[in-house]
PDB file of C-alpha atoms in Angstrom:
ATOM      1  CA  UNK Y   1      84.660  99.410  71.085  1.00 92.00           C
ATOM      2  CA  UNK Y   2      87.664  98.977  68.784  1.00 93.00           C
ATOM      3  CA  UNK Y   3      88.445  95.582  70.345  1.00 93.00           C
ATOM      4  CA  UNK Y   4      84.815  94.463  70.062  1.00 95.00           C
ATOM      5  CA  UNK Y   5      84.723  95.421  66.369  1.00 94.00           C
ATOM      6  CA  UNK Y   6      88.126  93.926  65.475  1.00 93.00           C
ATOM      7  CA  UNK Y   7      87.859  91.543  62.552  1.00 89.00           C
ATOM      8  CA  UNK Y   8      84.574  92.969  61.279  1.00 92.00           C
ATOM      9  CA  UNK Y   9      84.068  94.909  58.077  1.00 91.00           C
ATOM     10  CA  UNK Y  10      81.342  97.297  59.135  1.00 94.00           C
ATOM     11  CA  UNK Y  11      81.314 101.035  58.582  1.00 96.00           C
ATOM     12  CA  UNK Y  12      81.959 103.062  61.727  1.00 96.00           C
ATOM     13  CA  UNK Y  13      81.270 106.757  62.195  1.00 97.00           C
ATOM     14  CA  UNK Y  14      83.075 108.576  65.002  1.00 97.00           C
ATOM     15  CA  UNK Y  15      81.592 111.835  66.242  1.00 97.00           C
ATOM     16  CA  UNK Y  16      83.985 114.353  67.740  1.00 96.00           C
ATOM     17  CA  UNK Y  17      84.055 114.581  71.522  1.00 94.00           C
ATOM     18  CA  UNK Y  18      81.756 117.262  72.919  1.00 92.00           C
ATOM     19  CA  UNK Y  19      84.760 119.062  74.399  1.00 92.00           C
ATOM     20  CA  UNK Y  20      87.144 120.482  71.788  1.00 90.00           C
ATOM     21  CA  UNK Y  21      89.841 117.817  72.098  1.00 93.00           C
ATOM     22  CA  UNK Y  22      91.418 117.129  68.709  1.00 95.00           C
ATOM     23  CA  UNK Y  23      93.822 114.471  70.014  1.00 96.00           C
ATOM     24  CA  UNK Y  24      90.988 112.521  71.642  1.00 96.00           C
ATOM     25  CA  UNK Y  25      89.054 112.499  68.352  1.00 96.00           C
ATOM     26  CA  UNK Y  26      92.108 111.380  66.372  1.00 97.00           C
ATOM     27  CA  UNK Y  27      92.898 108.778  69.022  1.00 96.00           C
ATOM     28  CA  UNK Y  28      89.475 107.182  68.638  1.00 96.00           C
ATOM     29  CA  UNK Y  29      89.884 107.031  64.868  1.00 97.00           C
ATOM     30  CA  UNK Y  30      93.390 105.580  65.168  1.00 96.00           C
ATOM     31  CA  UNK Y  31      92.287 102.891  67.656  1.00 96.00           C
ATOM     32  CA  UNK Y  32      89.604 101.719  65.240  1.00 96.00           C
ATOM     33  CA  UNK Y  33      92.075 101.683  62.364  1.00 95.00           C
ATOM     34  CA  UNK Y  34      94.616  99.755  64.468  1.00 95.00           C
ATOM     35  CA  UNK Y  35      91.887  97.168  65.194  1.00 95.00           C
ATOM     36  CA  UNK Y  36      91.665  96.526  61.441  1.00 94.00           C
ATOM     37  CA  UNK Y  37      88.608  98.609  60.616  1.00 95.00           C
ATOM     38  CA  UNK Y  38      88.935 100.425  57.305  1.00 94.00           C
ATOM     39  CA  UNK Y  39      85.463 101.828  56.633  1.00 96.00           C
ATOM     40  CA  UNK Y  40      85.753 104.710  59.086  1.00 97.00           C
ATOM     41  CA  UNK Y  41      84.261 108.197  58.837  1.00 97.00           C
ATOM     42  CA  UNK Y  42      84.523 111.176  61.168  1.00 98.00           C
ATOM     43  CA  UNK Y  43      81.453 113.198  62.077  1.00 98.00           C
ATOM     44  CA  UNK Y  44      81.878 116.841  63.014  1.00 97.00           C
ATOM     45  CA  UNK Y  45      79.053 117.844  65.374  1.00 97.00           C
ATOM     46  CA  UNK Y  46      80.543 120.979  66.889  1.00 96.00           C
ATOM     47  CA  UNK Y  47      81.703 121.527  70.445  1.00 95.00           C
ATOM     48  CA  UNK Y  48      80.101 122.687  73.652  1.00 92.00           C
ATOM     49  CA  UNK Y  49      81.147 126.119  74.797  1.00 88.00           C
ATOM     50  CA  UNK Y  50      80.411 128.597  77.508  1.00 87.00           C
ATOM     51  CA  UNK Y  51      78.567 131.783  76.652  1.00 87.00           C
ATOM     52  CA  UNK Y  52      76.171 132.928  73.997  1.00 89.00           C
ATOM     53  CA  UNK Y  53      76.381 131.652  70.441  1.00 93.00           C
ATOM     54  CA  UNK Y  54      74.028 131.286  67.507  1.00 95.00           C
ATOM     55  CA  UNK Y  55      74.992 127.590  67.539  1.00 96.00           C
ATOM     56  CA  UNK Y  56      74.039 124.833  69.914  1.00 95.00           C
ATOM     57  CA  UNK Y  57      77.553 123.419  69.485  1.00 96.00           C
ATOM     58  CA  UNK Y  58      80.133 125.879  68.150  1.00 95.00           C
ATOM     59  CA  UNK Y  59      81.604 124.509  64.901  1.00 95.00           C
ATOM     60  CA  UNK Y  60      85.276 125.374  65.396  1.00 94.00           C
ATOM     61  CA  UNK Y  61      85.730 124.566  61.720  1.00 94.00           C
ATOM     62  CA  UNK Y  62      89.513 124.545  61.959  1.00 92.00           C
ATOM     63  CA  UNK Y  63      89.538 121.284  63.922  1.00 94.00           C
ATOM     64  CA  UNK Y  64      87.649 119.471  61.164  1.00 95.00           C
ATOM     65  CA  UNK Y  65      89.854 121.107  58.526  1.00 93.00           C
ATOM     66  CA  UNK Y  66      92.953 119.917  60.418  1.00 93.00           C
ATOM     67  CA  UNK Y  67      91.493 116.401  60.478  1.00 95.00           C
ATOM     68  CA  UNK Y  68      90.860 116.474  56.712  1.00 94.00           C
ATOM     69  CA  UNK Y  69      94.411 117.671  56.069  1.00 92.00           C
ATOM     70  CA  UNK Y  70      96.044 115.139  58.402  1.00 94.00           C
ATOM     71  CA  UNK Y  71      93.980 112.224  57.060  1.00 95.00           C
ATOM     72  CA  UNK Y  72      93.171 113.040  53.399  1.00 92.00           C
ATOM     73  CA  UNK Y  73      91.451 109.696  52.689  1.00 93.00           C
ATOM     74  CA  UNK Y  74      89.125 109.930  55.684  1.00 96.00           C
ATOM     75  CA  UNK Y  75      85.505 110.817  54.980  1.00 97.00           C
ATOM     76  CA  UNK Y  76      84.406 113.724  57.159  1.00 97.00           C
ATOM     77  CA  UNK Y  77      80.696 114.406  57.524  1.00 98.00           C
ATOM     78  CA  UNK Y  78      79.174 117.520  59.067  1.00 98.00           C
ATOM     79  CA  UNK Y  79      76.300 117.034  61.518  1.00 98.00           C
ATOM     80  CA  UNK Y  80      74.622 120.382  60.940  1.00 98.00           C
ATOM     81  CA  UNK Y  81      71.623 119.491  63.103  1.00 97.00           C
ATOM     82  CA  UNK Y  82      73.733 119.180  66.252  1.00 97.00           C
ATOM     83  CA  UNK Y  83      75.934 122.147  65.369  1.00 97.00           C
ATOM     84  CA  UNK Y  84      72.948 124.434  64.804  1.00 97.00           C
ATOM     85  CA  UNK Y  85      70.428 123.180  67.331  1.00 96.00           C
ATOM     86  CA  UNK Y  86      67.792 125.115  65.399  1.00 96.00           C
ATOM     87  CA  UNK Y  87      66.405 124.782  61.899  1.00 96.00           C
ATOM     88  CA  UNK Y  88      66.616 128.417  60.761  1.00 97.00           C
ATOM     89  CA  UNK Y  89      70.418 128.306  60.285  1.00 97.00           C
ATOM     90  CA  UNK Y  90      70.739 124.775  58.877  1.00 97.00           C
ATOM     91  CA  UNK Y  91      70.970 125.856  55.227  1.00 97.00           C
ATOM     92  CA  UNK Y  92      73.740 128.419  55.735  1.00 97.00           C
ATOM     93  CA  UNK Y  93      75.675 125.955  57.889  1.00 97.00           C
ATOM     94  CA  UNK Y  94      75.256 123.243  55.254  1.00 97.00           C
ATOM     95  CA  UNK Y  95      76.636 125.622  52.634  1.00 95.00           C
ATOM     96  CA  UNK Y  96      79.606 126.437  54.857  1.00 95.00           C
ATOM     97  CA  UNK Y  97      80.298 122.716  55.304  1.00 95.00           C
ATOM     98  CA  UNK Y  98      80.287 122.145  51.555  1.00 92.00           C
ATOM     99  CA  UNK Y  99      82.445 125.218  50.986  1.00 91.00           C
ATOM    100  CA  UNK Y 100      84.958 123.635  53.381  1.00 91.00           C
ATOM    101  CA  UNK Y 101      84.894 120.370  51.380  1.00 91.00           C
ATOM    102  CA  UNK Y 102      83.084 118.128  53.834  1.00 95.00           C
ATOM    103  CA  UNK Y 103      82.129 114.809  52.263  1.00 95.00           C
ATOM    104  CA  UNK Y 104      78.523 114.914  53.377  1.00 96.00           C
ATOM    105  CA  UNK Y 105      75.911 116.138  55.812  1.00 97.00           C
ATOM    106  CA  UNK Y 106      74.066 114.582  58.716  1.00 97.00           C
ATOM    107  CA  UNK Y 107      70.638 116.166  59.089  1.00 97.00           C
ATOM    108  CA  UNK Y 108      67.721 115.255  61.342  1.00 97.00           C
ATOM    109  CA  UNK Y 109      64.586 114.842  59.227  1.00 97.00           C
ATOM    110  CA  UNK Y 110      61.194 114.154  60.781  1.00 97.00           C
ATOM    111  CA  UNK Y 111      57.663 114.041  59.286  1.00 97.00           C
ATOM    112  CA  UNK Y 112      56.404 116.478  61.945  1.00 97.00           C
ATOM    113  CA  UNK Y 113      59.467 118.116  63.549  1.00 96.00           C
ATOM    114  CA  UNK Y 114      57.551 120.145  66.108  1.00 95.00           C
ATOM    115  CA  UNK Y 115      56.097 116.933  67.517  1.00 95.00           C
ATOM    116  CA  UNK Y 116      59.460 115.139  67.811  1.00 95.00           C
ATOM    117  CA  UNK Y 117      60.187 113.739  71.265  1.00 95.00           C
ATOM    118  CA  UNK Y 118      63.678 115.243  71.327  1.00 94.00           C
ATOM    119  CA  UNK Y 119      65.630 117.974  69.551  1.00 95.00           C
ATOM    120  CA  UNK Y 120      62.497 119.236  67.785  1.00 95.00           C
ATOM    121  CA  UNK Y 121      63.961 122.693  67.121  1.00 96.00           C
ATOM    122  CA  UNK Y 122      66.773 121.317  64.956  1.00 96.00           C
ATOM    123  CA  UNK Y 123      64.693 118.981  62.787  1.00 96.00           C
ATOM    124  CA  UNK Y 124      63.174 119.644  59.380  1.00 97.00           C
ATOM    125  CA  UNK Y 125      60.676 117.886  57.139  1.00 97.00           C
ATOM    126  CA  UNK Y 126      61.723 115.814  54.145  1.00 97.00           C
ATOM    127  CA  UNK Y 127      60.385 118.575  51.878  1.00 97.00           C
ATOM    128  CA  UNK Y 128      62.472 121.223  53.667  1.00 97.00           C
ATOM    129  CA  UNK Y 129      65.493 118.925  53.416  1.00 96.00           C
ATOM    130  CA  UNK Y 130      64.993 118.551  49.663  1.00 96.00           C
ATOM    131  CA  UNK Y 131      64.619 122.320  49.251  1.00 96.00           C
ATOM    132  CA  UNK Y 132      67.814 122.899  51.232  1.00 96.00           C
ATOM    133  CA  UNK Y 133      69.779 120.418  49.132  1.00 94.00           C
ATOM    134  CA  UNK Y 134      68.554 121.942  45.862  1.00 94.00           C
ATOM    135  CA  UNK Y 135      69.773 125.387  46.987  1.00 95.00           C
ATOM    136  CA  UNK Y 136      73.284 124.251  47.947  1.00 92.00           C
ATOM    137  CA  UNK Y 137      76.006 125.548  45.667  1.00 89.00           C
ATOM    138  CA  UNK Y 138      78.645 122.917  45.007  1.00 84.00           C
ATOM    139  CA  UNK Y 139      81.850 124.712  44.209  1.00 77.00           C
ATOM    140  CA  UNK Y 140      84.880 123.155  42.519  1.00 72.00           C
ATOM    141  CA  UNK Y 141      87.667 122.327  44.960  1.00 69.00           C
ATOM    142  CA  UNK Y 142      90.396 123.497  42.598  1.00 72.00           C
ATOM    143  CA  UNK Y 143      90.722 126.027  39.828  1.00 74.00           C
ATOM    144  CA  UNK Y 144      93.186 127.053  37.192  1.00 78.00           C
ATOM    145  CA  UNK Y 145      91.539 130.448  36.651  1.00 78.00           C
ATOM    146  CA  UNK Y 146      94.556 132.822  36.571  1.00 80.00           C
ATOM    147  CA  UNK Y 147      92.545 135.843  37.753  1.00 79.00           C
ATOM    148  CA  UNK Y 148      91.289 133.946  40.785  1.00 77.00           C
ATOM    149  CA  UNK Y 149      94.754 132.602  41.597  1.00 77.00           C
ATOM    150  CA  UNK Y 150      96.231 136.117  41.478  1.00 81.00           C
ATOM    151  CA  UNK Y 151      93.382 137.468  43.620  1.00 81.00           C
ATOM    152  CA  UNK Y 152      93.771 134.736  46.242  1.00 80.00           C
ATOM    153  CA  UNK Y 153      97.532 135.296  46.358  1.00 82.00           C
ATOM    154  CA  UNK Y 154      96.912 139.005  46.962  1.00 83.00           C
ATOM    155  CA  UNK Y 155      94.538 138.145  49.819  1.00 85.00           C
ATOM    156  CA  UNK Y 156      97.151 135.820  51.317  1.00 83.00           C
ATOM    157  CA  UNK Y 157      99.711 138.619  51.157  1.00 84.00           C
ATOM    158  CA  UNK Y 158      97.323 141.023  52.877  1.00 86.00           C
ATOM    159  CA  UNK Y 159      96.640 138.466  55.608  1.00 87.00           C
ATOM    160  CA  UNK Y 160     100.383 137.911  56.107  1.00 85.00           C
ATOM    161  CA  UNK Y 161     100.855 141.666  56.495  1.00 86.00           C
ATOM    162  CA  UNK Y 162      97.985 141.882  58.999  1.00 89.00           C
ATOM    163  CA  UNK Y 163      99.357 138.918  60.952  1.00 87.00           C
ATOM    164  CA  UNK Y 164     102.766 140.532  61.154  1.00 88.00           C
ATOM    165  CA  UNK Y 165     101.223 143.816  62.299  1.00 89.00           C
ATOM    166  CA  UNK Y 166      99.207 142.013  64.996  1.00 92.00           C
ATOM    167  CA  UNK Y 167     102.329 140.241  66.243  1.00 91.00           C
ATOM    168  CA  UNK Y 168     104.203 143.553  66.451  1.00 87.00           C
ATOM    169  CA  UNK Y 169     101.300 145.188  68.313  1.00 91.00           C
ATOM    170  CA  UNK Y 170     101.138 142.338  70.809  1.00 91.00           C
ATOM    171  CA  UNK Y 171     104.902 142.467  71.324  1.00 90.00           C
ATOM    172  CA  UNK Y 172     104.748 146.237  71.840  1.00 90.00           C
ATOM    173  CA  UNK Y 173     101.923 145.823  74.352  1.00 90.00           C
TER     174      UNK Y 173
END
């Protein structure tokens, strides 16, 4: 695909592989970039997994976060429809995506979702989509609030202590 698109200036969106393979996802993005494409975005659609989950495709948020940190200029969009697989948890998953600083959402919208030929359970109407967007809370990505900064530093310290305790317990085991 990268070779076929070389020399074009079209936007390309690369969904993560269904299996949780970070290097494969990055490799696809890098091949497109190497072919001269510059309007590239990554789409996080979750990953297949074995066992019960509330999600159709488990988000494994850390992989998308790692991608955002490794490639800060890359747009990363969250496909909440494919992560959720059902409409009743779309809004909370959308909020989580925005809280994690995703650049946008991919949502399946259909005039009559229950009559859709595929993936009906994960689709919503345009009205429901508008309602969901209006309820999203867009939080600032940075703050200089000294109380918050002290509080977050305290939490980090507590997590460091817990991590150290876990490591000692595992070593003792």
